[in-house]
C-alpha positions as a LaTeX table, in Angstrom:
\begin{tabular}{lrrr}
\hline
Residue & $x$ (\AA) & $y$ (\AA) & $z$ (\AA) \\
\hline
Val1 & 183.65 & $-62.40$ & $-21.01$ \\
Pro2 & 184.43 & $-63.92$ & $-24.66$ \\
Val3 & 183.22 & $-67.11$ & $-25.22$ \\
Pro4 & 184.78 & $-69.51$ & $-28.59$ \\
Asp5 & 184.21 & $-67.78$ & $-31.92$ \\
Glu6 & 184.92 & $-64.73$ & $-30.39$ \\
Met7 & 187.01 & $-62.31$ & $-28.93$ \\
Thr8 & 187.55 & $-58.95$ & $-27.69$ \\
Val9 & 190.34 & $-56.12$ & $-27.25$ \\
Gly10 & 189.26 & $-52.54$ & $-25.50$ \\
Gly11 & 186.13 & $-51.38$ & $-27.35$ \\
Gly12 & 185.86 & $-51.06$ & $-30.92$ \\
Glu13 & 183.39 & $-51.43$ & $-33.70$ \\
His14 & 182.86 & $-54.46$ & $-36.36$ \\
Ile15 & 181.20 & $-52.51$ & $-39.79$ \\
Asp16 & 179.59 & $-55.00$ & $-42.36$ \\
Thr17 & 176.79 & $-53.28$ & $-43.42$ \\
Trp18 & 177.47 & $-50.14$ & $-45.59$ \\
Ile19 & 173.20 & $-48.64$ & $-46.33$ \\
Pro20 & 173.84 & $-46.30$ & $-45.72$ \\
Leu21 & 177.52 & $-45.08$ & $-45.50$ \\
Pro22 & 178.48 & $-45.57$ & $-41.86$ \\
Ser23 & 180.10 & $-42.47$ & $-39.86$ \\
Pro24 & 183.06 & $-42.17$ & $-39.86$ \\
Phe25 & 183.57 & $-43.44$ & $-43.35$ \\
Ser26 & 183.16 & $-41.07$ & $-46.65$ \\
Thr27 & 184.00 & $-41.54$ & $-49.51$ \\
Pro28 & 184.45 & $-37.81$ & $-51.39$ \\
Cys29 & 184.52 & $-36.71$ & $-55.04$ \\
Ser30 & 187.45 & $-37.37$ & $-57.20$ \\
Thr31 & 186.55 & $-35.43$ & $-60.09$ \\
Gly32 & 183.64 & $-33.02$ & $-59.03$ \\
Gly33 & 180.56 & $-32.25$ & $-61.03$ \\
Ser34 & 178.31 & $-34.46$ & $-62.73$ \\
Ala35 & 181.14 & $-37.02$ & $-63.34$ \\
Cys36 & 181.72 & $-37.40$ & $-59.50$ \\
Ser37 & 182.66 & $-40.86$ & $-58.90$ \\
Thr38 & 182.99 & $-42.31$ & $-55.05$ \\
Trp39 & 182.59 & $-45.57$ & $-53.38$ \\
Ser40 & 179.38 & $-47.31$ & $-53.50$ \\
Ser41 & 177.81 & $-50.38$ & $-51.58$ \\
Ser42 & 176.34 & $-53.25$ & $-52.99$ \\
Ser43 & 175.58 & $-56.98$ & $-52.35$ \\
Ser44 & 178.36 & $-59.12$ & $-53.64$ \\
Asp45 & 179.12 & $-63.37$ & $-53.01$ \\
Gln46 & 175.85 & $-63.23$ & $-50.29$ \\
His47 & 177.99 & $-59.96$ & $-48.54$ \\
Thr48 & 177.50 & $-56.58$ & $-47.96$ \\
Val49 & 180.28 & $-54.77$ & $-49.67$ \\
Ile50 & 181.59 & $-51.43$ & $-51.08$ \\
Ser51 & 183.64 & $-50.74$ & $-53.99$ \\
Ser52 & 185.72 & $-48.51$ & $-55.95$ \\
Gly53 & 184.62 & $-46.65$ & $-58.68$ \\
Thr54 & 185.47 & $-44.98$ & $-61.82$ \\
Gly55 & 188.85 & $-44.03$ & $-62.37$ \\
Thr56 & 190.38 & $-42.91$ & $-59.24$ \\
Thr57 & 188.38 & $-43.18$ & $-56.02$ \\
Ile58 & 189.13 & $-42.75$ & $-52.48$ \\
Leu59 & 187.53 & $-44.47$ & $-49.20$ \\
Thr60 & 188.65 & $-42.58$ & $-46.04$ \\
Ala61 & 187.71 & $-42.91$ & $-41.92$ \\
Asn62 & 189.23 & $-40.79$ & $-38.85$ \\
Tyr63 & 189.54 & $-42.75$ & $-35.57$ \\
Glu64 & 190.57 & $-42.06$ & $-31.99$ \\
Phe65 & 192.10 & $-44.75$ & $-30.16$ \\
Ala66 & 191.80 & $-44.78$ & $-26.74$ \\
Met67 & 194.43 & $-47.68$ & $-26.36$ \\
Ala68 & 196.74 & $-49.88$ & $-28.81$ \\
Gly69 & 194.58 & $-52.03$ & $-31.13$ \\
Ser70 & 194.01 & $-52.36$ & $-34.46$ \\
Ile71 & 192.27 & $-52.37$ & $-38.03$ \\
Ser72 & 191.53 & $-55.61$ & $-39.42$ \\
Phe73 & 189.34 & $-55.72$ & $-42.88$ \\
Arg74 & 189.02 & $-58.16$ & $-45.67$ \\
Tyr75 & 189.07 & $-57.11$ & $-49.70$ \\
Lys76 & 189.20 & $-58.25$ & $-52.60$ \\
Ile77 & 190.14 & $-57.32$ & $-56.58$ \\
His78 & 188.35 & $-57.47$ & $-59.70$ \\
Thr79 & 190.22 & $-56.76$ & $-62.43$ \\
Thr80 & 191.37 & $-57.52$ & $-66.48$ \\
Glu81 & 194.77 & $-55.71$ & $-65.67$ \\
His82 & 198.22 & $-56.96$ & $-64.73$ \\
Thr83 & 198.88 & $-53.33$ & $-63.12$ \\
Ile84 & 196.76 & $-51.98$ & $-61.01$ \\
Asn85 & 197.19 & $-49.83$ & $-57.79$ \\
Phe86 & 195.28 & $-50.33$ & $-54.38$ \\
Leu87 & 196.33 & $-48.61$ & $-51.31$ \\
Phe88 & 195.83 & $-48.53$ & $-47.37$ \\
Thr89 & 197.25 & $-45.94$ & $-46.34$ \\
Met90 & 197.42 & $-44.73$ & $-42.21$ \\
Val91 & 198.13 & $-41.50$ & $-41.05$ \\
Ser92 & 198.44 & $-40.98$ & $-37.17$ \\
Asn93 & 199.75 & $-38.17$ & $-34.83$ \\
Val94 & 201.65 & $-40.18$ & $-33.21$ \\
Val95 & 203.65 & $-42.24$ & $-35.76$ \\
Gln96 & 204.80 & $-42.29$ & $-39.48$ \\
Arg97 & 202.51 & $-42.24$ & $-42.15$ \\
Arg98 & 202.33 & $-46.14$ & $-43.51$ \\
Val99 & 200.91 & $-46.51$ & $-46.89$ \\
Val100 & 200.43 & $-50.49$ & $-47.61$ \\
Pro101 & 200.01 & $-51.38$ & $-51.36$ \\
Leu102 & 196.92 & $-54.19$ & $-51.64$ \\
Ser103 & 197.46 & $-55.00$ & $-55.08$ \\
Thr104 & 200.57 & $-56.31$ & $-54.50$ \\
Gly105 & 200.53 & $-60.20$ & $-54.55$ \\
Tyr106 & 197.07 & $-60.41$ & $-55.28$ \\
Thr107 & 194.87 & $-63.10$ & $-56.29$ \\
Asn108 & 191.89 & $-62.15$ & $-58.65$ \\
Leu109 & 188.32 & $-62.55$ & $-57.20$ \\
Glu110 & 189.47 & $-63.78$ & $-53.91$ \\
Trp111 & 188.88 & $-62.52$ & $-50.53$ \\
Val112 & 191.74 & $-61.50$ & $-48.57$ \\
Ser113 & 192.01 & $-60.68$ & $-44.73$ \\
Val114 & 194.29 & $-58.40$ & $-43.61$ \\
Lys115 & 195.25 & $-56.86$ & $-39.61$ \\
Phe116 & 197.24 & $-54.07$ & $-38.94$ \\
Asn117 & 197.95 & $-53.15$ & $-34.91$ \\
Val118 & 197.37 & $-49.33$ & $-34.48$ \\
Ser119 & 198.83 & $-47.14$ & $-31.43$ \\
Ala120 & 196.89 & $-44.97$ & $-29.13$ \\
Gly121 & 196.24 & $-41.66$ & $-30.91$ \\
Ile122 & 194.04 & $-40.56$ & $-33.65$ \\
His123 & 194.25 & $-42.44$ & $-37.08$ \\
Ser124 & 193.09 & $-41.40$ & $-40.50$ \\
Phe125 & 192.56 & $-44.51$ & $-42.82$ \\
Ser126 & 192.45 & $-44.54$ & $-46.65$ \\
Trp127 & 191.62 & $-46.75$ & $-49.03$ \\
Met128 & 193.08 & $-45.86$ & $-53.12$ \\
Phe129 & 191.88 & $-47.46$ & $-56.47$ \\
Thr130 & 193.46 & $-45.78$ & $-59.22$ \\
Gly131 & 192.18 & $-47.00$ & $-62.78$ \\
Gly132 & 188.94 & $-47.82$ & $-61.96$ \\
Asn133 & 186.30 & $-49.16$ & $-64.49$ \\
Thr134 & 182.86 & $-50.10$ & $-63.74$ \\
Glu135 & 181.99 & $-51.03$ & $-66.98$ \\
Ile136 & 180.54 & $-54.77$ & $-66.69$ \\
Asp137 & 182.64 & $-56.76$ & $-69.67$ \\
Ser138 & 185.86 & $-54.85$ & $-67.89$ \\
Ile139 & 185.52 & $-54.17$ & $-64.64$ \\
Glu140 & 188.59 & $-52.51$ & $-62.79$ \\
Gln141 & 187.83 & $-52.45$ & $-59.10$ \\
Ala142 & 188.86 & $-53.04$ & $-55.43$ \\
Ser143 & 185.75 & $-53.83$ & $-52.70$ \\
Ile144 & 186.29 & $-54.20$ & $-48.90$ \\
Thr145 & 184.12 & $-55.50$ & $-46.34$ \\
Asp146 & 183.72 & $-56.85$ & $-42.35$ \\
Val147 & 185.79 & $-53.86$ & $-41.14$ \\
Thr148 & 186.96 & $-54.10$ & $-37.28$ \\
Ile149 & 187.64 & $-51.53$ & $-35.55$ \\
Leu150 & 189.51 & $-52.27$ & $-31.72$ \\
Gly151 & 191.14 & $-50.11$ & $-29.14$ \\
Leu152 & 188.28 & $-46.84$ & $-29.49$ \\
Asp153 & 187.61 & $-47.67$ & $-25.58$ \\
Phe154 & 189.91 & $-48.74$ & $-22.25$ \\
His155 & 186.89 & $-51.29$ & $-21.42$ \\
Ala156 & 185.23 & $-53.65$ & $-23.93$ \\
Glu157 & 181.20 & $-53.24$ & $-24.09$ \\
Gln158 & 180.96 & $-56.49$ & $-26.39$ \\
Cys159 & 182.59 & $-59.74$ & $-27.96$ \\
Tyr160 & 183.27 & $-59.33$ & $-31.19$ \\
Pro161 & 182.43 & $-62.35$ & $-33.85$ \\
Cys162 & 185.37 & $-63.95$ & $-35.90$ \\
Leu163 & 184.61 & $-63.07$ & $-39.53$ \\
Gly164 & 184.52 & $-65.48$ & $-41.65$ \\
Gly165 & 187.94 & $-67.00$ & $-43.21$ \\
Thr166 & 189.32 & $-66.98$ & $-39.33$ \\
Tyr167 & 188.65 & $-68.37$ & $-35.98$ \\
Ala168 & 188.69 & $-68.62$ & $-32.12$ \\
Asn169 & 189.14 & $-71.81$ & $-30.10$ \\
Ser170 & 189.65 & $-70.21$ & $-26.52$ \\
Thr171 & 187.26 & $-68.42$ & $-24.11$ \\
Lys172 & 190.54 & $-65.76$ & $-23.36$ \\
Ser173 & 190.86 & $-64.86$ & $-27.41$ \\
Ser174 & 192.30 & $-61.31$ & $-28.04$ \\
Ser175 & 192.33 & $-62.60$ & $-32.04$ \\
Cys176 & 191.19 & $-64.55$ & $-34.05$ \\
Gln177 & 193.10 & $-67.21$ & $-35.62$ \\
Thr178 & 193.60 & $-67.32$ & $-40.33$ \\
Cys179 & 192.48 & $-70.39$ & $-41.21$ \\
Pro180 & 195.48 & $-72.01$ & $-43.05$ \\
Ala181 & 195.56 & $-73.32$ & $-46.62$ \\
Asn182 & 192.61 & $-75.92$ & $-47.99$ \\
Thr183 & 190.13 & $-75.24$ & $-44.90$ \\
Tyr184 & 187.45 & $-72.54$ & $-44.47$ \\
Ser185 & 184.80 & $-70.57$ & $-42.53$ \\
Ser186 & 182.03 & $-68.77$ & $-41.71$ \\
Val187 & 181.56 & $-66.40$ & $-39.10$ \\
Arg188 & 181.82 & $-67.35$ & $-35.25$ \\
Ala189 & 183.81 & $-70.21$ & $-35.77$ \\
Glu190 & 185.15 & $-72.25$ & $-33.48$ \\
Thr191 & 187.38 & $-74.40$ & $-35.37$ \\
Cys192 & 188.25 & $-74.58$ & $-39.45$ \\
Thr193 & 186.63 & $-76.97$ & $-41.12$ \\
Pro194 & 188.92 & $-78.90$ & $-43.92$ \\
Cys195 & 188.13 & $-78.47$ & $-47.57$ \\
Ser196 & 187.01 & $-82.03$ & $-49.21$ \\
Ser197 & 189.93 & $-83.88$ & $-51.22$ \\
Leu198 & 188.65 & $-82.15$ & $-54.17$ \\
Gln199 & 188.65 & $-79.03$ & $-53.29$ \\
Tyr200 & 191.27 & $-76.00$ & $-52.32$ \\
Ser201 & 191.17 & $-73.13$ & $-50.64$ \\
Ser202 & 194.06 & $-70.44$ & $-50.04$ \\
Pro203 & 194.41 & $-69.16$ & $-45.80$ \\
Gly204 & 191.60 & $-67.30$ & $-44.80$ \\
Ser205 & 189.06 & $-68.74$ & $-46.67$ \\
Thr206 & 185.18 & $-68.74$ & $-46.15$ \\
Glu207 & 184.89 & $-71.28$ & $-48.65$ \\
Cys208 & 186.16 & $-74.31$ & $-51.16$ \\
Asp209 & 186.37 & $-74.09$ & $-54.55$ \\
Thr210 & 186.40 & $-76.96$ & $-56.96$ \\
Arg211 & 190.32 & $-78.45$ & $-58.18$ \\
Pro212 & 190.31 & $-77.91$ & $-61.86$ \\
Thr213 & 192.48 & $-81.34$ & $-63.73$ \\
Cys214 & 195.62 & $-80.60$ & $-64.09$ \\
Asn215 & 197.13 & $-78.71$ & $-67.81$ \\
Val216 & 199.90 & $-79.38$ & $-68.78$ \\
Asp217 & 200.64 & $-76.21$ & $-70.30$ \\
Lys218 & 199.30 & $-74.14$ & $-66.63$ \\
Asp219 & 200.37 & $-76.31$ & $-63.99$ \\
Leu220 & 203.94 & $-77.61$ & $-64.52$ \\
Val221 & 207.30 & $-75.82$ & $-63.60$ \\
Tyr222 & 210.81 & $-76.83$ & $-64.89$ \\
Lys223 & 214.09 & $-77.47$ & $-63.41$ \\
Asn224 & 217.04 & $-76.94$ & $-65.46$ \\
Ser225 & 220.30 & $-78.66$ & $-64.70$ \\
Asp226 & 223.74 & $-77.49$ & $-64.98$ \\
Cys227 & 224.92 & $-77.02$ & $-68.56$ \\
Val228 & 226.94 & $-80.21$ & $-69.72$ \\
Asn229 & 228.28 & $-80.86$ & $-73.08$ \\
Ala230 & 225.93 & $-77.54$ & $-74.24$ \\
Val231 & 222.97 & $-78.73$ & $-73.20$ \\
Arg232 & 220.38 & $-78.91$ & $-70.05$ \\
Thr233 & 218.97 & $-81.47$ & $-68.17$ \\
Arg234 & 215.35 & $-79.69$ & $-68.07$ \\
Thr235 & 212.19 & $-82.01$ & $-65.02$ \\
Trp236 & 209.55 & $-81.33$ & $-65.13$ \\
Ser237 & 207.17 & $-81.07$ & $-61.82$ \\
Leu238 & 203.48 & $-79.95$ & $-60.81$ \\
Ala239 & 203.88 & $-76.31$ & $-59.05$ \\
Thr240 & 203.51 & $-76.33$ & $-55.30$ \\
Pro241 & 201.52 & $-75.30$ & $-53.03$ \\
Gln242 & 199.26 & $-77.91$ & $-55.67$ \\
Ile243 & 195.38 & $-77.55$ & $-56.73$ \\
Cys244 & 195.02 & $-79.22$ & $-59.41$ \\
Gln245 & 193.65 & $-82.69$ & $-59.49$ \\
Lys246 & 194.67 & $-85.90$ & $-61.49$ \\
Pro247 & 198.15 & $-84.86$ & $-61.98$ \\
Val248 & 199.99 & $-84.83$ & $-64.98$ \\
Thr249 & 203.10 & $-85.55$ & $-66.43$ \\
Lys250 & 205.64 & $-84.41$ & $-68.98$ \\
Ala251 & 209.08 & $-86.01$ & $-70.28$ \\
Glu252 & 212.87 & $-84.42$ & $-69.56$ \\
Asp253 & 213.81 & $-82.86$ & $-72.27$ \\
His254 & 217.67 & $-81.38$ & $-73.49$ \\
Pro255 & 217.34 & $-77.62$ & $-74.31$ \\
Ala256 & 220.49 & $-75.91$ & $-75.87$ \\
Cys257 & 222.42 & $-73.87$ & $-73.12$ \\
Glu258 & 222.07 & $-70.58$ & $-72.86$ \\
Cys259 & 225.03 & $-68.48$ & $-70.82$ \\
Pro260 & 224.21 & $-64.87$ & $-69.42$ \\
Pro261 & 225.28 & $-62.60$ & $-71.02$ \\
His262 & 229.00 & $-62.45$ & $-68.65$ \\
Met263 & 229.15 & $-65.98$ & $-69.59$ \\
His264 & 229.93 & $-68.48$ & $-72.46$ \\
Leu265 & 230.48 & $-71.88$ & $-73.63$ \\
Ser266 & 234.00 & $-73.63$ & $-72.77$ \\
Gly267 & 235.59 & $-76.29$ & $-71.77$ \\
Asp268 & 235.63 & $-80.17$ & $-72.47$ \\
Asp269 & 231.72 & $-80.31$ & $-71.16$ \\
Tyr270 & 231.21 & $-76.52$ & $-72.97$ \\
Ser271 & 229.62 & $-75.49$ & $-69.80$ \\
Cys272 & 228.87 & $-71.78$ & $-69.02$ \\
Gln273 & 232.35 & $-69.90$ & $-67.94$ \\
Ser274 & 233.22 & $-66.21$ & $-66.82$ \\
Cys275 & 234.65 & $-64.52$ & $-69.41$ \\
Pro276 & 238.82 & $-63.79$ & $-67.82$ \\
Pro277 & 239.83 & $-60.21$ & $-67.07$ \\
Gly278 & 240.16 & $-58.54$ & $-69.72$ \\
Thr279 & 238.06 & $-60.36$ & $-71.94$ \\
Phe280 & 233.88 & $-59.86$ & $-72.75$ \\
Tyr281 & 231.65 & $-62.44$ & $-74.97$ \\
Asp282 & 229.52 & $-60.34$ & $-77.44$ \\
Gln283 & 226.47 & $-62.65$ & $-77.88$ \\
Ser284 & 224.60 & $-60.22$ & $-80.82$ \\
\hline
\end{tabular}
């Protein structure tokens, strides 16, 4: 019977140890020969993880689900570039192929928890990272850990502990809930622990980070008023969600109006007006 901090949905397995590579996971050689590059296991931030290699590397696993279930895992991206490509793909004999870009909206070096529902049937999962580099001074790499597969059998043989960053506060849980922002949890948590006032965290965190001091150039965003008399009033405020401490301010200013290509300054108040039919405005 599940107890608080555990959940169960059919039989399954939880993978958090990657030495040796557990069955049915495999990582085919991406180039062949002596230059072969694969995903490899390591320890990071007190976690055992498996990480992508040089170039394009793929990690795969095939499972047969006896009932509808799910696959969940945590991943982290380490990159010095703004353009990366990390894809999670699910291929099934009963539903359409699904490709999920994990590099969309990522935060560098931050663990992210994801979960995907899976129908009964045979499924193939793959994680592919493109443009990998394992050099210490220019790492381009993705790591995953805490893979949980549920639905492999009709009856669960055991209850599965909630992962760090999640919690379950009921004895009848069929899933673990994600800790909200500015809280955290470790494995087997019944509740999420709030961060102190000097710390912050993103949803699904296993620890809190120290709030940096607010910076005028990095933490403020502006809002422009409508154009009046050829100028706008620009006001500044702290970006949300606010993660910095010791708020800073910046005086409003009045930048000159810049109209979109299809508009021009016109009228007594010099506001942006659309060009009338049969005319255009050339800003060159």
